[in-house]
Amino acid sequence: MSVYAICPFTVVPIRTNAAHRSEMGSQLLFGEMVEVMETKGRQWTKVRCLNDDYIGWTPSSQLRDLSPAETQDFRRNFAYSLDLFHNLMGTDEALPITLGSRLPYFDGMRFSLGTQDFTFSGQAVFPEDIRQSSAMVIKIARKLLNAPFLWGGRTVFGIDSPALVQLAFQIAGYQLPRTAEIQVNRGETVDFVEQAMPGDIAFFENNQGRITHSGILLPDSKIIHVYEKARIDAIDHYGIFNYQEGKYTHRLRVVKRIFAPDKNLPPVVIQKVEGQPLNQQALF
C-alpha cells in the first residue's frame, strides 16, 4: 500500500541524493504532496511529487505523513495561493507561503492541516474555477519578474526557467513536467516561428543539442524566462537576444502550444533583432 506525505513548511528542497550537500533539483511548496518511495535511516525520504512525478530526496523531518483519507481529500479539494508571499495565521504563529502553494480543504478563509488551524486572507483560486488561457499564464509569469535565478528553485526567492514555465501553467490549469527536456514533449508543435502566439512555450538547446531552457512568448517579439533573474528579453528566429550583454544567450529549438491562441492578446510578431549577423553559427 502506498504511503503519502505533504509539505507543511514554506518550501522544502528536493535533492538528487540523500545528503544536504547534494544538488537541489527541485522544491516542494507548502501543501504539495508526495508518494513515499524509500527511506534512508531516519533522516532522508525518497519521494515522487504527485503534481509532476519528479523524484528526489527530502529531509524526513520536513514532511508530514498523510492518512489514506487525507490523501484523497487533499488531492481533490484545495486552492492555489495567488500571492507572491503571504502569511498563514495559526493559533500561535504565522507561516509564510509563496505563489502556487496549496491550501488543503480551504473554505475561502480557513483550513486545517492535521491539528493546526490556519487563516488565509490573501488571494486564492480553486482549480475548478480556473479558465485555461494564455492571458492567465502570462499574468502569473509576470508576477515572478526579477526573482533571482536559483537552480531547482520554484519561488520568488529563487527560481529557474522551467519552474517559471511550470508554475505559470499549473496555476492556469495545466500541469507540465519539471524540466525543459521533458516539457518539450507536451503540446502541439508550431511549425513556423512566425505563427507563434503569446503564451506559447519556446524551447532552447545547448551546444550538444540538448533541450535545457524554456520560456513563455509575449507580444512584440519578447519572451519571459529566467537568466540570472526572471526577465523579459527579445527573441527572434535564432534565439534570445540580451541587449545588456549585446549577444544571443539561448539558441531556439522549437515552439510548442498548450492553449488555443487568445484573440485578445496582440501577436508575437517574431522579427530578426536589428543589426545582428546572418550567420546563425556565429551568434552563440
PDB file of N, CA, C and O in Angstrom, residues 34 36 49 65-66 80 102 109-110 116 125 137 154 156 164-165 169 175 182 196 201 209 246 248 262 266:
ATOM      1  N   VAL A  34       3.470  14.199  -1.861  1.00  0.00           N
ATOM      2  CA  VAL A  34       4.417  13.268  -2.462  1.00  0.00           C
ATOM      3  C   VAL A  34       4.031  11.834  -2.096  1.00  0.00           C
ATOM      4  O   VAL A  34       3.357  11.586  -1.100  1.00  0.00           O
ATOM      5  N   VAL A  36       5.757   8.417  -0.890  1.00  0.00           N
ATOM      6  CA  VAL A  36       6.994   7.963  -0.261  1.00  0.00           C
ATOM      7  C   VAL A  36       7.456   6.693  -0.968  1.00  0.00           C
ATOM      8  O   VAL A  36       6.736   5.696  -1.020  1.00  0.00           O
ATOM      9  N   CYS A  49       6.902  13.411  -6.525  1.00  0.00           N
ATOM     10  CA  CYS A  49       5.946  14.516  -6.423  1.00  0.00           C
ATOM     11  C   CYS A  49       4.669  14.164  -7.190  1.00  0.00           C
ATOM     12  O   CYS A  49       4.728  13.769  -8.360  1.00  0.00           O
ATOM     13  N   ASP A  65       3.279  12.943   7.361  1.00  0.00           N
ATOM     14  CA  ASP A  65       2.565  11.795   6.809  1.00  0.00           C
ATOM     15  C   ASP A  65       1.074  12.092   6.691  1.00  0.00           C
ATOM     16  O   ASP A  65       0.492  12.825   7.513  1.00  0.00           O
ATOM     17  N   LEU A  66       0.458  11.494   5.657  1.00  0.00           N
ATOM     18  CA  LEU A  66      -0.981  11.640   5.437  1.00  0.00           C
ATOM     19  C   LEU A  66      -1.672  10.295   5.561  1.00  0.00           C
ATOM     20  O   LEU A  66      -1.121   9.269   5.162  1.00  0.00           O
ATOM     21  N   TYR A  80      -5.094  27.239  -4.834  1.00  0.00           N
ATOM     22  CA  TYR A  80      -3.750  27.769  -5.029  1.00  0.00           C
ATOM     23  C   TYR A  80      -3.664  29.172  -4.440  1.00  0.00           C
ATOM     24  O   TYR A  80      -4.548  30.009  -4.658  1.00  0.00           O
ATOM     25  N   ARG A 102      -0.402  25.214  -1.956  1.00  0.00           N
ATOM     26  CA  ARG A 102      -1.748  24.642  -1.927  1.00  0.00           C
ATOM     27  C   ARG A 102      -2.347  24.749  -0.529  1.00  0.00           C
ATOM     28  O   ARG A 102      -1.684  24.465   0.460  1.00  0.00           O
ATOM     29  N   MET A 109     -11.482  31.082   3.662  1.00  0.00           N
ATOM     30  CA  MET A 109     -10.860  31.849   4.726  1.00  0.00           C
ATOM     31  C   MET A 109      -9.975  30.990   5.623  1.00  0.00           C
ATOM     32  O   MET A 109      -8.913  31.416   6.052  1.00  0.00           O
ATOM     33  N   ARG A 110     -10.386  29.744   5.853  1.00  0.00           N
ATOM     34  CA  ARG A 110      -9.674  28.889   6.799  1.00  0.00           C
ATOM     35  C   ARG A 110      -9.445  27.498   6.217  1.00  0.00           C
ATOM     36  O   ARG A 110     -10.137  27.067   5.288  1.00  0.00           O
ATOM     37  N   GLN A 116      -3.335  21.568  13.178  1.00  0.00           N
ATOM     38  CA  GLN A 116      -3.097  23.004  13.036  1.00  0.00           C
ATOM     39  C   GLN A 116      -4.208  23.665  12.228  1.00  0.00           C
ATOM     40  O   GLN A 116      -4.584  23.190  11.146  1.00  0.00           O
ATOM     41  N   VAL A 125      -7.252  30.747  -5.642  1.00  0.00           N
ATOM     42  CA  VAL A 125      -8.151  30.283  -6.697  1.00  0.00           C
ATOM     43  C   VAL A 125      -8.300  28.774  -6.583  1.00  0.00           C
ATOM     44  O   VAL A 125      -7.336  28.058  -6.320  1.00  0.00           O
ATOM     45  N   VAL A 137      -1.637  32.568 -18.051  1.00  0.00           N
ATOM     46  CA  VAL A 137      -0.247  32.099 -17.995  1.00  0.00           C
ATOM     47  C   VAL A 137       0.708  33.291 -17.914  1.00  0.00           C
ATOM     48  O   VAL A 137       1.615  33.345 -17.072  1.00  0.00           O
ATOM     49  N   ARG A 154      11.737  27.236  -7.025  1.00  0.00           N
ATOM     50  CA  ARG A 154      10.363  27.365  -7.527  1.00  0.00           C
ATOM     51  C   ARG A 154       9.605  28.508  -6.856  1.00  0.00           C
ATOM     52  O   ARG A 154       8.370  28.498  -6.846  1.00  0.00           O
ATOM     53  N   VAL A 156       9.587  32.993  -5.562  1.00  0.00           N
ATOM     54  CA  VAL A 156      10.057  34.343  -5.860  1.00  0.00           C
ATOM     55  C   VAL A 156      11.432  34.599  -5.257  1.00  0.00           C
ATOM     56  O   VAL A 156      12.152  35.502  -5.688  1.00  0.00           O
ATOM     57  N   LEU A 164       9.536  28.471 -13.736  1.00  0.00           N
ATOM     58  CA  LEU A 164       8.661  29.598 -14.036  1.00  0.00           C
ATOM     59  C   LEU A 164       7.578  29.180 -15.019  1.00  0.00           C
ATOM     60  O   LEU A 164       6.402  29.491 -14.832  1.00  0.00           O
ATOM     61  N   VAL A 165       7.972  28.466 -16.064  1.00  0.00           N
ATOM     62  CA  VAL A 165       7.009  27.981 -17.058  1.00  0.00           C
ATOM     63  C   VAL A 165       6.018  27.023 -16.406  1.00  0.00           C
ATOM     64  O   VAL A 165       4.799  27.135 -16.589  1.00  0.00           O
ATOM     65  N   PHE A 169       1.846  27.752 -15.870  1.00  0.00           N
ATOM     66  CA  PHE A 169       0.838  26.887 -16.492  1.00  0.00           C
ATOM     67  C   PHE A 169       0.051  26.106 -15.449  1.00  0.00           C
ATOM     68  O   PHE A 169      -1.144  25.851 -15.631  1.00  0.00           O
ATOM     69  N   GLN A 175      -0.844  21.064 -15.967  1.00  0.00           N
ATOM     70  CA  GLN A 175       0.354  20.614 -15.288  1.00  0.00           C
ATOM     71  C   GLN A 175       1.424  20.166 -16.273  1.00  0.00           C
ATOM     72  O   GLN A 175       1.204  19.269 -17.083  1.00  0.00           O
ATOM     73  N   ILE A 182      11.735  17.517 -20.702  1.00  0.00           N
ATOM     74  CA  ILE A 182      10.503  16.715 -20.695  1.00  0.00           C
ATOM     75  C   ILE A 182       9.308  17.588 -21.062  1.00  0.00           C
ATOM     76  O   ILE A 182       8.375  17.129 -21.732  1.00  0.00           O
ATOM     77  N   ALA A 196       3.861  31.768 -34.111  1.00  0.00           N
ATOM     78  CA  ALA A 196       3.824  31.712 -32.648  1.00  0.00           C
ATOM     79  C   ALA A 196       2.874  32.765 -32.086  1.00  0.00           C
ATOM     80  O   ALA A 196       2.699  33.851 -32.660  1.00  0.00           O
ATOM     81  N   ILE A 201       5.174  28.179 -25.613  1.00  0.00           N
ATOM     82  CA  ILE A 201       6.431  27.925 -24.914  1.00  0.00           C
ATOM     83  C   ILE A 201       7.544  27.746 -25.940  1.00  0.00           C
ATOM     84  O   ILE A 201       7.428  26.931 -26.854  1.00  0.00           O
ATOM     85  N   GLY A 209      22.980  20.081 -28.447  1.00  0.00           N
ATOM     86  CA  GLY A 209      21.654  19.826 -28.998  1.00  0.00           C
ATOM     87  C   GLY A 209      20.631  19.369 -27.978  1.00  0.00           C
ATOM     88  O   GLY A 209      19.531  18.942 -28.339  1.00  0.00           O
ATOM     89  N   GLY A 246      24.568  42.391 -25.178  1.00  0.00           N
ATOM     90  CA  GLY A 246      24.818  42.588 -26.600  1.00  0.00           C
ATOM     91  C   GLY A 246      25.041  41.305 -27.366  1.00  0.00           C
ATOM     92  O   GLY A 246      25.815  41.279 -28.332  1.00  0.00           O
ATOM     93  N   TYR A 248      23.319  36.966 -28.261  1.00  0.00           N
ATOM     94  CA  TYR A 248      22.336  35.909 -28.063  1.00  0.00           C
ATOM     95  C   TYR A 248      22.801  35.014 -26.917  1.00  0.00           C
ATOM     96  O   TYR A 248      23.980  34.658 -26.830  1.00  0.00           O
ATOM     97  N   ASP A 262      -5.151  33.213 -27.768  1.00  0.00           N
ATOM     98  CA  ASP A 262      -6.063  34.182 -27.164  1.00  0.00           C
ATOM     99  C   ASP A 262      -6.189  35.376 -28.103  1.00  0.00           C
ATOM    100  O   ASP A 262      -5.227  36.120 -28.310  1.00  0.00           O
ATOM    101  N   PRO A 266      -2.203  40.753 -28.338  1.00  0.00           N
ATOM    102  CA  PRO A 266      -1.545  41.122 -29.603  1.00  0.00           C
ATOM    103  C   PRO A 266      -0.581  40.024 -30.020  1.00  0.00           C
ATOM    104  O   PRO A 266      -0.115  39.245 -29.191  1.00  0.00           O
TER     105      PRO A 266
END
